[in-house]
mmCIF file of C-alpha atoms and ligand atoms in Angstrom:
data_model
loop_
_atom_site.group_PDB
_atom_site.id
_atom_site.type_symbol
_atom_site.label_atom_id
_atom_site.label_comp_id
_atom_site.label_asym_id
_atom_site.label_seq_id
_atom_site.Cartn_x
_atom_site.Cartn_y
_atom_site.Cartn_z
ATOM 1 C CA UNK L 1 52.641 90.879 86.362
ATOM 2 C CA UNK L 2 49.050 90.298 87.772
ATOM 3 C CA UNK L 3 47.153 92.000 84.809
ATOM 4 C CA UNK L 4 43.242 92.509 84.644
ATOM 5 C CA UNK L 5 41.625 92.480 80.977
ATOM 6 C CA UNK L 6 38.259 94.120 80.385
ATOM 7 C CA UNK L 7 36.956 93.261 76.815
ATOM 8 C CA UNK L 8 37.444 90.025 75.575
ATOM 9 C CA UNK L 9 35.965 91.007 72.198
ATOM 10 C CA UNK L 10 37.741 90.156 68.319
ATOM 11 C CA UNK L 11 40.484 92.676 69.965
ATOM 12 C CA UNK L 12 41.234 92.087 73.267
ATOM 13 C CA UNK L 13 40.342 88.211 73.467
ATOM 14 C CA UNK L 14 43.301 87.373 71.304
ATOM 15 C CA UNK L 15 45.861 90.162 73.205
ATOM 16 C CA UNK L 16 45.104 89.222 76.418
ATOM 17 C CA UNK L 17 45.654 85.316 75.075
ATOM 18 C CA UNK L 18 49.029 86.390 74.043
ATOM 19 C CA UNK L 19 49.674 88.035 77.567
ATOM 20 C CA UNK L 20 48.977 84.901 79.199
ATOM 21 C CA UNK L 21 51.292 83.087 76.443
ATOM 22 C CA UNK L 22 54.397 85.346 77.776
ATOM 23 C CA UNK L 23 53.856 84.234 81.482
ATOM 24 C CA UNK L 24 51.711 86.735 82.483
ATOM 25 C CA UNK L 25 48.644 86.378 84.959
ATOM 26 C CA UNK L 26 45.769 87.255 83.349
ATOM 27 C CA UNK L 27 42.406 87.316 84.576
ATOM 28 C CA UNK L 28 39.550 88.577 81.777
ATOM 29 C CA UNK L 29 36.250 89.668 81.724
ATOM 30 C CA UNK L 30 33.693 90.632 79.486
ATOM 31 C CA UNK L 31 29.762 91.353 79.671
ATOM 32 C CA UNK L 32 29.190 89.245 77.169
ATOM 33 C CA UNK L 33 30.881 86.362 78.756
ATOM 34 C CA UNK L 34 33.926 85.917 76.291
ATOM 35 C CA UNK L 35 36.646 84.566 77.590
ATOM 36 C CA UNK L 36 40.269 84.618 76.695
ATOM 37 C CA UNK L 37 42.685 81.507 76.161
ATOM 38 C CA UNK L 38 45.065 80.962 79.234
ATOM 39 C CA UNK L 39 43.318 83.725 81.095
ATOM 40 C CA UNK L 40 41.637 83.251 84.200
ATOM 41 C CA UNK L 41 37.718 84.818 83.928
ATOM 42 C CA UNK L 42 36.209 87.115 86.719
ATOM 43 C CA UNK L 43 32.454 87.543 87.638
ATOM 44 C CA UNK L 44 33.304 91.532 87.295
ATOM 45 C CA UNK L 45 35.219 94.255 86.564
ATOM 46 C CA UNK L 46 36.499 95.001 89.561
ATOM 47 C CA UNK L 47 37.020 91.665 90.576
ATOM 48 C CA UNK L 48 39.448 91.402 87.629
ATOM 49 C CA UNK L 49 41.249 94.486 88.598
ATOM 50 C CA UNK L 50 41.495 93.956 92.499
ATOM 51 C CA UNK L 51 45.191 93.608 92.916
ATOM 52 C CA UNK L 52 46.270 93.713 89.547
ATOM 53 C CA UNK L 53 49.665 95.819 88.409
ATOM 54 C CA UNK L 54 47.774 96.486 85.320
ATOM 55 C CA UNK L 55 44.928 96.780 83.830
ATOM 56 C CA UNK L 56 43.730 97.175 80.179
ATOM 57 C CA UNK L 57 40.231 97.693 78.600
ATOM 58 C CA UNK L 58 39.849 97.574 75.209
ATOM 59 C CA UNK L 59 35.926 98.168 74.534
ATOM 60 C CA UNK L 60 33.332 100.021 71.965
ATOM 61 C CA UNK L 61 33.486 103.012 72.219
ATOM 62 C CA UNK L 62 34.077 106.773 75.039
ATOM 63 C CA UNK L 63 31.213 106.142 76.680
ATOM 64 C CA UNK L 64 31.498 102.717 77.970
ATOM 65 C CA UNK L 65 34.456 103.402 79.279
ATOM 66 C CA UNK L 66 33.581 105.772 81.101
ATOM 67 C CA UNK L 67 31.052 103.694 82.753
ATOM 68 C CA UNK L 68 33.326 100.735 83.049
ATOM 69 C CA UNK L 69 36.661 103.169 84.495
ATOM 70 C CA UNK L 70 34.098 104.688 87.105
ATOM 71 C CA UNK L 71 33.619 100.545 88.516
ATOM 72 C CA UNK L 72 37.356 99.832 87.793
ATOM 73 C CA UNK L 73 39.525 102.867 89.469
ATOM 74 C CA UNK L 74 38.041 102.557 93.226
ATOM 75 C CA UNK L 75 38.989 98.796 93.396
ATOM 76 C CA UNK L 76 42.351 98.864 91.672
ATOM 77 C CA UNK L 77 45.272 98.891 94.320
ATOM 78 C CA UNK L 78 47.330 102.774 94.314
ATOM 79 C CA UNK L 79 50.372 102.612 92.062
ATOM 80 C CA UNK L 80 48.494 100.397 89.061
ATOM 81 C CA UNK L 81 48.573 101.598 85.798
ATOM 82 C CA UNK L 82 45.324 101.493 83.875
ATOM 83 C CA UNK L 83 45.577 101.366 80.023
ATOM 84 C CA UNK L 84 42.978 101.793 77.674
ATOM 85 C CA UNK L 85 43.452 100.251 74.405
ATOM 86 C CA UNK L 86 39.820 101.577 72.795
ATOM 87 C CA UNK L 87 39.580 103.809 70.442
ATOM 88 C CA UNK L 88 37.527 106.534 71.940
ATOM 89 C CA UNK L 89 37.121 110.245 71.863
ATOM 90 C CA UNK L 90 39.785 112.474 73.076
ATOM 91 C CA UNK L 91 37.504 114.258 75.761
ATOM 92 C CA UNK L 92 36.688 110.520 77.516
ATOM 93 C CA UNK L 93 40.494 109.895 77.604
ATOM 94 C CA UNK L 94 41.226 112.789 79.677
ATOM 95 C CA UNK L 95 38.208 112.424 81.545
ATOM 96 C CA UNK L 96 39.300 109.097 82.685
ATOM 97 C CA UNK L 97 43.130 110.131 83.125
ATOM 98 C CA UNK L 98 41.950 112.840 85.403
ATOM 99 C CA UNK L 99 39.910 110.081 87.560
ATOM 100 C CA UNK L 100 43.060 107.836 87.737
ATOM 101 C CA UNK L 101 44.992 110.701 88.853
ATOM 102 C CA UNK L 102 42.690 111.410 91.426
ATOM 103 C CA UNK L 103 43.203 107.861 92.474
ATOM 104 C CA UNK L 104 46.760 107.622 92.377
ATOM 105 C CA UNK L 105 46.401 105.447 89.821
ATOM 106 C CA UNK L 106 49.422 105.701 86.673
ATOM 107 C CA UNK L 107 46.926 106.452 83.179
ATOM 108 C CA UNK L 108 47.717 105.467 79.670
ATOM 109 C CA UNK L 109 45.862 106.148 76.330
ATOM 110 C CA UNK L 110 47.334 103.258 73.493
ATOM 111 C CA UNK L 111 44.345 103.402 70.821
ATOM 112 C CA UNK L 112 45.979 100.332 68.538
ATOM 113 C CA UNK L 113 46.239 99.962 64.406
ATOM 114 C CA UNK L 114 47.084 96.526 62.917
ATOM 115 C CA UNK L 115 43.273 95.007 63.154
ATOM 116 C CA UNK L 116 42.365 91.734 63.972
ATOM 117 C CA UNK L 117 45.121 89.874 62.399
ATOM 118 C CA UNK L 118 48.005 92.176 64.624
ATOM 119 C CA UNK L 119 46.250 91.795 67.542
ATOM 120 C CA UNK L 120 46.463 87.629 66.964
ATOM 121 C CA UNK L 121 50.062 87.969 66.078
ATOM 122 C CA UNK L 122 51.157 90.688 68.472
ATOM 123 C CA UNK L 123 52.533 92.750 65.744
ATOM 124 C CA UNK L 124 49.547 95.897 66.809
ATOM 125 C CA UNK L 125 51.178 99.131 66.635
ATOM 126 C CA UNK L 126 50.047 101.243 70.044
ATOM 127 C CA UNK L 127 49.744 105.286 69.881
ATOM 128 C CA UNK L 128 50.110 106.083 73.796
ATOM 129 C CA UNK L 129 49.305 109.318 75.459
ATOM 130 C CA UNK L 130 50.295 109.948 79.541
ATOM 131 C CA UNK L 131 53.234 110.586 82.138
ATOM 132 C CA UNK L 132 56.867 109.194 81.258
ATOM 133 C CA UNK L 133 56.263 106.561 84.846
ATOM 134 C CA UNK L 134 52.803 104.990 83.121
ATOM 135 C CA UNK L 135 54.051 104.731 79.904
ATOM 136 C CA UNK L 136 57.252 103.151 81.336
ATOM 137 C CA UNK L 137 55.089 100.531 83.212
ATOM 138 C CA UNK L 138 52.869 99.680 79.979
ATOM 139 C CA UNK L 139 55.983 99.142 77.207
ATOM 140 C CA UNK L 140 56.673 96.101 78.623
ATOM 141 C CA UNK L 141 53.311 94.647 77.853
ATOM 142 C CA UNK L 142 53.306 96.416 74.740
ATOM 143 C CA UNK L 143 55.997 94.810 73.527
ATOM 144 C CA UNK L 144 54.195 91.586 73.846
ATOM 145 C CA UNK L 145 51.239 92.465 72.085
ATOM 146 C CA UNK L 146 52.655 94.600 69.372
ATOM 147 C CA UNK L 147 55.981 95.450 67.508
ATOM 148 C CA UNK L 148 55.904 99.264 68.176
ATOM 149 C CA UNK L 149 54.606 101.733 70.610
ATOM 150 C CA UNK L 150 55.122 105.620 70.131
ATOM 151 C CA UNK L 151 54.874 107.898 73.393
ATOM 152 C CA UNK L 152 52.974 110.739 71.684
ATOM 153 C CA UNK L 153 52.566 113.096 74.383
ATOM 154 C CA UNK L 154 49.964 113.692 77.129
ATOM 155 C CA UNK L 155 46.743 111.857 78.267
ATOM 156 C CA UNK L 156 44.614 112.082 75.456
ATOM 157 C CA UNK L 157 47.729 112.188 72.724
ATOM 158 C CA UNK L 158 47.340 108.332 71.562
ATOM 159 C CA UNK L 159 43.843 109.390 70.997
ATOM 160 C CA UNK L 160 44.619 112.597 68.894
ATOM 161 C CA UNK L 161 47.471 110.477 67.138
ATOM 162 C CA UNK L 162 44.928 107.661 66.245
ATOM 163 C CA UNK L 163 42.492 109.657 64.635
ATOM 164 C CA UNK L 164 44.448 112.005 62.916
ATOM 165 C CA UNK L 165 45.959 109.058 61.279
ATOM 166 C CA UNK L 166 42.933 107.613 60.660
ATOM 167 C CA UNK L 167 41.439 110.624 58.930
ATOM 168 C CA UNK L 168 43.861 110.152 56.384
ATOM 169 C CA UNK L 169 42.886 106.665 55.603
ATOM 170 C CA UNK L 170 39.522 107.168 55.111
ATOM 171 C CA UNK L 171 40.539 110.341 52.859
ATOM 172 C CA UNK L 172 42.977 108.615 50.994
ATOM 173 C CA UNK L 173 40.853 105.558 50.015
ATOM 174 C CA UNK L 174 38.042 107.677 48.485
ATOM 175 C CA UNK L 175 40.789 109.514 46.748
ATOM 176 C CA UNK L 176 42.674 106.334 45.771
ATOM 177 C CA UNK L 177 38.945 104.473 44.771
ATOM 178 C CA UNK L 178 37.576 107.712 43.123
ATOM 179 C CA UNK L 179 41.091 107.577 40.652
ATOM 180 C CA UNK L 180 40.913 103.612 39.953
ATOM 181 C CA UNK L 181 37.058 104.621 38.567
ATOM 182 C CA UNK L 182 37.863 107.636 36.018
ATOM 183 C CA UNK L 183 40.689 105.614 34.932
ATOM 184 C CA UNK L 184 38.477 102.698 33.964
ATOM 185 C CA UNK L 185 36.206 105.505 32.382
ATOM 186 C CA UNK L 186 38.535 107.127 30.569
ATOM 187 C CA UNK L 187 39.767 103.233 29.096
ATOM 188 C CA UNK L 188 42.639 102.988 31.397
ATOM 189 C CA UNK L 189 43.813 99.911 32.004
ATOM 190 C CA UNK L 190 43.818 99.348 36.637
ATOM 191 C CA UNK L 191 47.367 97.381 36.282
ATOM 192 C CA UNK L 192 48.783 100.195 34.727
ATOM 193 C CA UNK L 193 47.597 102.920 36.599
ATOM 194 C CA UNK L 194 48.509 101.040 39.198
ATOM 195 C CA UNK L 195 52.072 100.668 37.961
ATOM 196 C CA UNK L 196 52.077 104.477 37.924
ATOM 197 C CA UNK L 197 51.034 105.900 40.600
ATOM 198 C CA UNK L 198 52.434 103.164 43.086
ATOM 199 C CA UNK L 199 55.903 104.977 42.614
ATOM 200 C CA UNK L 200 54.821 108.260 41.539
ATOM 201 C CA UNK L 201 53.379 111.144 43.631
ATOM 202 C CA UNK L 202 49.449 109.915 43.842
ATOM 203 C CA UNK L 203 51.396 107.020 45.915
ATOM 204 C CA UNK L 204 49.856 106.159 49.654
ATOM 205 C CA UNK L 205 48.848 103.074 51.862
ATOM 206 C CA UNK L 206 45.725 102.327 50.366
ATOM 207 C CA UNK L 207 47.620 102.345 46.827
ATOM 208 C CA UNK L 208 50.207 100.306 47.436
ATOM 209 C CA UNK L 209 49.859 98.563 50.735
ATOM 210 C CA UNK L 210 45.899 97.855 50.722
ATOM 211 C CA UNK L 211 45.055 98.466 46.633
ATOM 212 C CA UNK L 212 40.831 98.676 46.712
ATOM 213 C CA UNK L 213 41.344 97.094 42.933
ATOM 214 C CA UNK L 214 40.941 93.004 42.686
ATOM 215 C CA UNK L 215 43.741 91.602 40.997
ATOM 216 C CA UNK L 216 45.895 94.579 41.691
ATOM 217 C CA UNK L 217 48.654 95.079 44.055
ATOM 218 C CA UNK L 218 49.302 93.346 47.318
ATOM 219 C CA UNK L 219 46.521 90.732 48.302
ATOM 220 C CA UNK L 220 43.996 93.110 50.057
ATOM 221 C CA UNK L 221 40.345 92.245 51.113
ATOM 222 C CA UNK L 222 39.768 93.638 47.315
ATOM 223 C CA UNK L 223 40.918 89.576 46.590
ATOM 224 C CA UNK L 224 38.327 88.520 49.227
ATOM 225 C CA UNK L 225 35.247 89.863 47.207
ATOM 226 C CA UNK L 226 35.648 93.218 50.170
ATOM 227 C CA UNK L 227 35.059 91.413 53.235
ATOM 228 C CA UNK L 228 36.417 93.329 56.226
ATOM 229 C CA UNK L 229 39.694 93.277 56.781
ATOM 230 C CA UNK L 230 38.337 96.975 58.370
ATOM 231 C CA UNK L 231 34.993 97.395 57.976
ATOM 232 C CA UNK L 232 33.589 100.418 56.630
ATOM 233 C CA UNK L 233 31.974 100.776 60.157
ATOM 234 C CA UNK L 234 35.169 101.405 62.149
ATOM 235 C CA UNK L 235 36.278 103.657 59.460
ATOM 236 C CA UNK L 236 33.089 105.726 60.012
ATOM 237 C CA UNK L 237 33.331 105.438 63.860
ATOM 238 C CA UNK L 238 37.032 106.795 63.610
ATOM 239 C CA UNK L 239 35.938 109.203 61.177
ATOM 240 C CA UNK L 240 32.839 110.651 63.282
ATOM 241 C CA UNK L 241 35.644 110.475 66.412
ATOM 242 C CA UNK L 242 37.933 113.030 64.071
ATOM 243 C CA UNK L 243 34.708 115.354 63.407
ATOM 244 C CA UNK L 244 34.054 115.646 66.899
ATOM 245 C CA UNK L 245 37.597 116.150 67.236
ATOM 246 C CA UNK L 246 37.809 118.654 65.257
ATOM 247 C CA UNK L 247 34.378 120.429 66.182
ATOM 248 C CA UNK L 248 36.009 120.697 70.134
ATOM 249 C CA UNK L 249 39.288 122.270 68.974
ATOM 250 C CA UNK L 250 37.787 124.671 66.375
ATOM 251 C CA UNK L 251 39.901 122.845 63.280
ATOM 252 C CA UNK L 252 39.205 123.455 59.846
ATOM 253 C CA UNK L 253 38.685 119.981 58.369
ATOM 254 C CA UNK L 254 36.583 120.179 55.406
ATOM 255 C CA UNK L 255 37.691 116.760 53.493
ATOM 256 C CA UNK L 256 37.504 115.109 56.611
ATOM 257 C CA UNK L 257 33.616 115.731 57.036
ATOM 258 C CA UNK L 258 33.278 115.367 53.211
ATOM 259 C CA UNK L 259 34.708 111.755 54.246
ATOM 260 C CA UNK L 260 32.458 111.419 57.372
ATOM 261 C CA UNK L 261 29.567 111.800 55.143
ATOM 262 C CA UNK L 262 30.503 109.592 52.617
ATOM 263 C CA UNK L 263 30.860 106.484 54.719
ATOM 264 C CA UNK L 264 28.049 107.209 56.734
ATOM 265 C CA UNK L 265 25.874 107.070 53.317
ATOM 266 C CA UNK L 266 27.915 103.849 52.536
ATOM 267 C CA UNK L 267 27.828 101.716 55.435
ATOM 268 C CA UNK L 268 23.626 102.352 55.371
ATOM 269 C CA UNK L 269 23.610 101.136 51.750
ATOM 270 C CA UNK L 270 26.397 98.740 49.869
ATOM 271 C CA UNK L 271 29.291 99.446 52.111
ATOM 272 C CA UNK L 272 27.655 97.154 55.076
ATOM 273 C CA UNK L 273 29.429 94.521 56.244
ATOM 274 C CA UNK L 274 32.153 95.783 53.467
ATOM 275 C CA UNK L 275 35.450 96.301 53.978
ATOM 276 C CA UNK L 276 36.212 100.505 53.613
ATOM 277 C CA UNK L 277 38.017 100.111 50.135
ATOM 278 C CA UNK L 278 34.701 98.263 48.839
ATOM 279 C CA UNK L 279 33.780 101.924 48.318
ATOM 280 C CA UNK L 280 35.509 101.249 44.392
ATOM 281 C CA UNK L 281 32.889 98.579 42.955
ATOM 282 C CA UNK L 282 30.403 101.490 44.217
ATOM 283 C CA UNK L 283 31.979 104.604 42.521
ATOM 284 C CA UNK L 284 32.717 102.201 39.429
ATOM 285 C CA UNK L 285 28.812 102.069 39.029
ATOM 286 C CA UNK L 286 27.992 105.697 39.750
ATOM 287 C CA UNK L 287 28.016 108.545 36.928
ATOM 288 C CA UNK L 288 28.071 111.987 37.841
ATOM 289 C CA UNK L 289 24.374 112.827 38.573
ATOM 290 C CA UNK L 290 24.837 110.290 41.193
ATOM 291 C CA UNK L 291 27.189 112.759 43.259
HETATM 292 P P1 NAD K 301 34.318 94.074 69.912
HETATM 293 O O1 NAD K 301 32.955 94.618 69.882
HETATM 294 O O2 NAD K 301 34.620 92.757 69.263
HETATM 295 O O3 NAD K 301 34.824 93.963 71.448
HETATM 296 C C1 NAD K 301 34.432 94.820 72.483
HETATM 297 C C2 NAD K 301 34.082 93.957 73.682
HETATM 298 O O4 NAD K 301 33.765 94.785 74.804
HETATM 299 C C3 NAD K 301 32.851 93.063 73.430
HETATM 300 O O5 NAD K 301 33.196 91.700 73.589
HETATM 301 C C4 NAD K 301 31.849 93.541 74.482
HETATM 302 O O6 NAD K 301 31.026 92.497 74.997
HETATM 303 C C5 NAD K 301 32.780 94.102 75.537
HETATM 304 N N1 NAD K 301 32.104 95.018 76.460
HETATM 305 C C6 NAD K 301 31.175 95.980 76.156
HETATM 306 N N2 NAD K 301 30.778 96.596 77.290
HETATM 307 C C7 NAD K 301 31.457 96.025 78.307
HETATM 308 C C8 NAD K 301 31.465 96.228 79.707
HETATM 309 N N3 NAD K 301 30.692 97.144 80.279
HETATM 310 N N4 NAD K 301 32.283 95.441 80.472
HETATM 311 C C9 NAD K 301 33.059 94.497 79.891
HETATM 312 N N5 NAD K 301 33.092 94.256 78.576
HETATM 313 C C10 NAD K 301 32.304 95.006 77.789
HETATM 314 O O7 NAD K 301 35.266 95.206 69.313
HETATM 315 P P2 NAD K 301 36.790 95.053 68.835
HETATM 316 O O8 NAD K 301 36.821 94.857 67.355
HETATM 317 O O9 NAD K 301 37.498 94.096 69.733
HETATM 318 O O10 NAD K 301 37.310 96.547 69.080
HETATM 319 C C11 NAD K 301 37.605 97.013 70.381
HETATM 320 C C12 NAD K 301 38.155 98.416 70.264
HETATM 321 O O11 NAD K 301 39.320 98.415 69.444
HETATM 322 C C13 NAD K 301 37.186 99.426 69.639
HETATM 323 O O12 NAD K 301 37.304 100.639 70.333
HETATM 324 C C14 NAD K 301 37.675 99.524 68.203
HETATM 325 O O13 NAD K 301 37.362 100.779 67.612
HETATM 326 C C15 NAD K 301 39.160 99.356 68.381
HETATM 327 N N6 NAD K 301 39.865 98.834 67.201
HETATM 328 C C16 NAD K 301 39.352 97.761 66.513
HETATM 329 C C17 NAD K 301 40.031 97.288 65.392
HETATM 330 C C18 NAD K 301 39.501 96.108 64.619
HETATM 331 O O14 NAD K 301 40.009 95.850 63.514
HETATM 332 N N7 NAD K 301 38.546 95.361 65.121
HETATM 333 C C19 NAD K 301 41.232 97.893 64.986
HETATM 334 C C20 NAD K 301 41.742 98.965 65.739
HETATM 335 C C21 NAD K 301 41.040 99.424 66.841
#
């Protein structure tokens, strides 16, 4: 396939790399003039897309795609499928699904999870919203740069799917970090609560797959002195993307703002340039008056 790539960031650099890897033709570009191994590099947008099967934009944030779709969709050729890895906001999704339509362009929304490290070793996990014909056309690229992509509905699904899933992370690890600090409180040794609730009902991810303790569990950032790993910024970006979620569609999510706020207060004070579990080694020095 001729493929364009927009965003050659920590993301998309190493994705559209492995692209080019498989035999693909890739041609990248990126404002800040990143560039992509194997990949050919375009002076533009558009120039990247013009006559590509495919292409894929993995960027900041809703608004900048926007921006960037609006310069891609006129010059890509009827029939291409455009696939936007980003996470964004469910409203900017649709917005640029209906565009594509218009276009008679094939649309697909495949937010990723897996980080940095799945993106180099093509082991992401995409969450894809659109028709049955553009997610067809995208699984075979998926397949190269991940090890599992779930068709969760319409345009906009992958979006809903990522930060519902996401909500629950950040949840989870203030849960997870606010347990691991009344158990040292209340002289409990980490290990062993560990030991317990790993296999009993307080299990989760963050327990046993990412455990915010040092020494504890799997290796996690925790090991790493709470460098990201995922930085307590994305989880606040996903988070705020799961407010305004929720806001638009009238849900009830009350520890899901409760979460919002708490790693918006972290990432403007310790939590910068953390990893999202570093949020223990802060609730381990707090006391009550500190709530
Ligand atoms: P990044 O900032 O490293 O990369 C984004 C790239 O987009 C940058 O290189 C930037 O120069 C480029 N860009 C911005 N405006 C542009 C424009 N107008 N035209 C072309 N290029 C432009 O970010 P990232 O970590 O690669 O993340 C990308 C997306 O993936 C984000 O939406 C993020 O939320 C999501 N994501 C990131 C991770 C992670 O662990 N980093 C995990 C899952 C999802």
């Amino acid at each position: 396939m001729k493929i364009g790539f927009i965003g050659l960031g920590n993301m998309g650099a190493p994705m559209a790399k492995n692209l080019a890897a498989a035999g693909h033709d890739v041609t990248g570009f990126d404002v800040a003039g990143t560039t992509a191994e194997g990949c050919t590099v375009a002076a533009s947008g558009p120039e990247a897309a013009a006559g590509a099967d495919a292409v894929i934009t993995m960027l900041p944030n809703g608004d900048i795609l926007r921006a960037v779709a609006a310069e891609l969709i006129p010059a890509m050729a009827p029939g291409a499928v455009l696939i936007d890895c980003s996470t964004v906001d469910v409203e900017s999704a649709r917005a640029v699904a209906d565009q594509a339509a218009d276009a008679g362009l094939l649309f697909v929304d495949a937010p990723v999870s897996g980080g940095i490290g799945g993106a180099a070793g093509g082991t992401l996990t995409f969450m894809a919203g659109g028709s049955d014909d553009a997610f067809a056309k995208a699984v075979p690229l998926f397949d190269i740069m991940g090890q599992k992509a779930v068709h969760c509905g319409d345009a906009g699904a992958g979006q809903a799917a990522k930060i519902c899933n996401n909500m629950i992370l950040g949840i989870t690890m203030i849960g997870t970090c606010e347990a691991f600090a009344l158990a040292d409180k209340l002289g409990l040794d980490r290990q062993k609560m560990f030991d317990v609730v790993s296999t009993s009902s307080g299990y989760s991810w963050t327990m046993n797959a990412y455990c915010p303790a040092p020494g504890v569990g799997p290796t996690s950032p925790a090991d790493n002195d709470y460098k990201p790993g995922f930085a307590a910024e994305l989880m606040l970006k996903d988070l705020r993307l799961s407010q305004q979620a929720a806001e638009a569609a009238d849900a009830a999510t009350p520890l899901g703002a409760h979460a919002t706020a708490f790693y918006d207060a972290f990432v403007s004070g310790d939590g910068k340039g953390m990893d999202f579990s570093a949020v223990l080694p802060l609730l381990a020095k707090m006391t009550r008056k500190d709530m």
